[in-house]
JSON list of C-alpha atoms in Angstrom, two decimals:
[
{"chain": "A", "resi": 1, "resn": "PRO", "atom": "CA", "xyz": [52.35, 30.53, -13.16]},
{"chain": "A", "resi": 2, "resn": "ASP", "atom": "CA", "xyz": [55.67, 31.91, -11.93]},
{"chain": "A", "resi": 3, "resn": "ASN", "atom": "CA", "xyz": [54.19, 35.36, -11.29]},
{"chain": "A", "resi": 4, "resn": "ALA", "atom": "CA", "xyz": [51.40, 34.03, -9.05]},
{"chain": "A", "resi": 5, "resn": "ALA", "atom": "CA", "xyz": [52.94, 35.57, -5.90]},
{"chain": "A", "resi": 6, "resn": "ALA", "atom": "CA", "xyz": [50.99, 38.72, -6.62]},
{"chain": "A", "resi": 7, "resn": "ILE", "atom": "CA", "xyz": [47.89, 37.03, -5.20]},
{"chain": "A", "resi": 8, "resn": "PHE", "atom": "CA", "xyz": [49.62, 36.12, -1.91]},
{"chain": "A", "resi": 9, "resn": "ASN", "atom": "CA", "xyz": [50.66, 38.23, 1.07]},
{"chain": "A", "resi": 10, "resn": "VAL", "atom": "CA", "xyz": [54.32, 39.27, 1.19]},
{"chain": "A", "resi": 11, "resn": "THR", "atom": "CA", "xyz": [55.62, 38.43, 4.66]},
{"chain": "A", "resi": 12, "resn": "ALA", "atom": "CA", "xyz": [59.42, 38.87, 4.38]},
{"chain": "A", "resi": 13, "resn": "LEU", "atom": "CA", "xyz": [62.16, 40.30, 2.14]},
{"chain": "A", "resi": 14, "resn": "CYS", "atom": "CA", "xyz": [65.89, 39.67, 1.93]},
{"chain": "A", "resi": 15, "resn": "ALA", "atom": "CA", "xyz": [68.54, 40.83, -0.54]},
{"chain": "A", "resi": 16, "resn": "ALA", "atom": "CA", "xyz": [69.86, 38.01, -2.72]},
{"chain": "A", "resi": 17, "resn": "GLN", "atom": "CA", "xyz": [73.54, 37.46, -3.52]},
{"chain": "A", "resi": 18, "resn": "THR", "atom": "CA", "xyz": [73.15, 39.13, -6.94]},
{"chain": "A", "resi": 19, "resn": "PRO", "atom": "CA", "xyz": [72.69, 42.92, -6.79]},
{"chain": "A", "resi": 20, "resn": "ASN", "atom": "CA", "xyz": [69.11, 44.15, -7.37]},
{"chain": "A", "resi": 21, "resn": "GLU", "atom": "CA", "xyz": [67.63, 40.69, -6.69]},
{"chain": "A", "resi": 22, "resn": "PHE", "atom": "CA", "xyz": [65.56, 39.82, -3.64]},
{"chain": "A", "resi": 23, "resn": "TYR", "atom": "CA", "xyz": [64.06, 36.80, -1.93]},
{"chain": "A", "resi": 24, "resn": "VAL", "atom": "CA", "xyz": [60.38, 37.38, -1.24]},
{"chain": "A", "resi": 25, "resn": "GLY", "atom": "CA", "xyz": [58.69, 35.34, 1.48]},
{"chain": "A", "resi": 26, "resn": "THR", "atom": "CA", "xyz": [54.94, 34.94, 1.14]},
{"chain": "A", "resi": 27, "resn": "ASP", "atom": "CA", "xyz": [52.17, 33.06, 2.89]},
{"chain": "A", "resi": 28, "resn": "ASN", "atom": "CA", "xyz": [52.49, 30.53, 0.06]},
{"chain": "A", "resi": 29, "resn": "GLY", "atom": "CA", "xyz": [56.24, 29.98, -0.26]},
{"chain": "A", "resi": 30, "resn": "LEU", "atom": "CA", "xyz": [59.48, 31.66, -1.32]},
{"chain": "A", "resi": 31, "resn": "TYR", "atom": "CA", "xyz": [60.11, 33.56, -4.54]},
{"chain": "A", "resi": 32, "resn": "LEU", "atom": "CA", "xyz": [63.17, 35.11, -6.16]},
{"chain": "A", "resi": 33, "resn": "PHE", "atom": "CA", "xyz": [62.51, 38.59, -7.56]},
{"chain": "A", "resi": 34, "resn": "ARG", "atom": "CA", "xyz": [64.79, 39.42, -10.51]},
{"chain": "A", "resi": 35, "resn": "PRO", "atom": "CA", "xyz": [63.62, 42.65, -12.18]},
{"chain": "A", "resi": 36, "resn": "SER", "atom": "CA", "xyz": [66.06, 42.35, -15.10]},
{"chain": "A", "resi": 37, "resn": "ALA", "atom": "CA", "xyz": [65.15, 38.74, -15.99]},
{"chain": "A", "resi": 38, "resn": "THR", "atom": "CA", "xyz": [62.58, 37.55, -18.51]},
{"chain": "A", "resi": 39, "resn": "THR", "atom": "CA", "xyz": [60.68, 35.84, -15.68]},
{"chain": "A", "resi": 40, "resn": "VAL", "atom": "CA", "xyz": [60.70, 38.51, -12.98]},
{"chain": "A", "resi": 41, "resn": "LEU", "atom": "CA", "xyz": [59.31, 36.33, -10.17]},
{"chain": "A", "resi": 42, "resn": "THR", "atom": "CA", "xyz": [60.36, 32.69, -9.81]},
{"chain": "A", "resi": 43, "resn": "LYS", "atom": "CA", "xyz": [58.98, 30.33, -7.17]},
{"chain": "A", "resi": 44, "resn": "VAL", "atom": "CA", "xyz": [61.60, 28.40, -5.17]},
{"chain": "A", "resi": 45, "resn": "SER", "atom": "CA", "xyz": [60.19, 24.88, -5.44]},
{"chain": "A", "resi": 46, "resn": "ALA", "atom": "CA", "xyz": [61.91, 23.53, -2.31]},
{"chain": "A", "resi": 47, "resn": "VAL", "atom": "CA", "xyz": [59.65, 25.64, -0.09]},
{"chain": "A", "resi": 48, "resn": "GLU", "atom": "CA", "xyz": [56.32, 25.71, -1.90]},
{"chain": "A", "resi": 49, "resn": "ASN", "atom": "CA", "xyz": [53.06, 26.16, 0.01]},
{"chain": "A", "resi": 50, "resn": "ILE", "atom": "CA", "xyz": [54.84, 27.19, 3.21]},
{"chain": "A", "resi": 51, "resn": "ASN", "atom": "CA", "xyz": [54.04, 30.37, 5.15]},
{"chain": "A", "resi": 52, "resn": "ILE", "atom": "CA", "xyz": [57.44, 32.10, 5.30]},
{"chain": "A", "resi": 53, "resn": "THR", "atom": "CA", "xyz": [57.59, 34.48, 8.28]},
{"chain": "A", "resi": 54, "resn": "SER", "atom": "CA", "xyz": [61.18, 35.72, 8.05]},
{"chain": "A", "resi": 55, "resn": "ILE", "atom": "CA", "xyz": [64.28, 35.45, 5.86]},
{"chain": "A", "resi": 56, "resn": "ALA", "atom": "CA", "xyz": [67.92, 36.03, 6.80]},
{"chain": "A", "resi": 57, "resn": "LYS", "atom": "CA", "xyz": [71.18, 35.51, 4.96]},
{"chain": "A", "resi": 58, "resn": "SER", "atom": "CA", "xyz": [74.49, 34.62, 6.61]},
{"chain": "A", "resi": 59, "resn": "ARG", "atom": "CA", "xyz": [77.89, 36.04, 5.65]},
{"chain": "A", "resi": 60, "resn": "ASN", "atom": "CA", "xyz": [78.53, 33.01, 3.45]},
{"chain": "A", "resi": 61, "resn": "ASN", "atom": "CA", "xyz": [75.14, 33.54, 1.70]},
{"chain": "A", "resi": 62, "resn": "THR", "atom": "CA", "xyz": [73.33, 30.68, 3.39]},
{"chain": "A", "resi": 63, "resn": "LEU", "atom": "CA", "xyz": [69.63, 31.49, 3.41]},
{"chain": "A", "resi": 64, "resn": "TRP", "atom": "CA", "xyz": [67.76, 30.96, 6.68]},
{"chain": "A", "resi": 65, "resn": "LEU", "atom": "CA", "xyz": [63.97, 30.88, 6.81]},
{"chain": "A", "resi": 66, "resn": "THR", "atom": "CA", "xyz": [61.36, 30.68, 9.52]},
{"chain": "A", "resi": 67, "resn": "ALA", "atom": "CA", "xyz": [57.90, 29.42, 8.76]},
{"chain": "A", "resi": 68, "resn": "GLN", "atom": "CA", "xyz": [54.52, 29.02, 10.42]},
{"chain": "A", "resi": 69, "resn": "ASP", "atom": "CA", "xyz": [51.80, 26.42, 9.98]}
]
């Protein structure tokens, strides 16, 4: 389920482009936290099952991630 991140360890946070939304790095991938949406936590499928260790966003909103095996 989309809200499954609750069972994983949060390892990184970064503000998203939209106000009040955040990228959440976990030991099992990347999620987008949108408190005002119907689905509050959405898994980013491009980086599933990856241990995200840090998240950064550039001035042009490019998201940069580091990961660990």
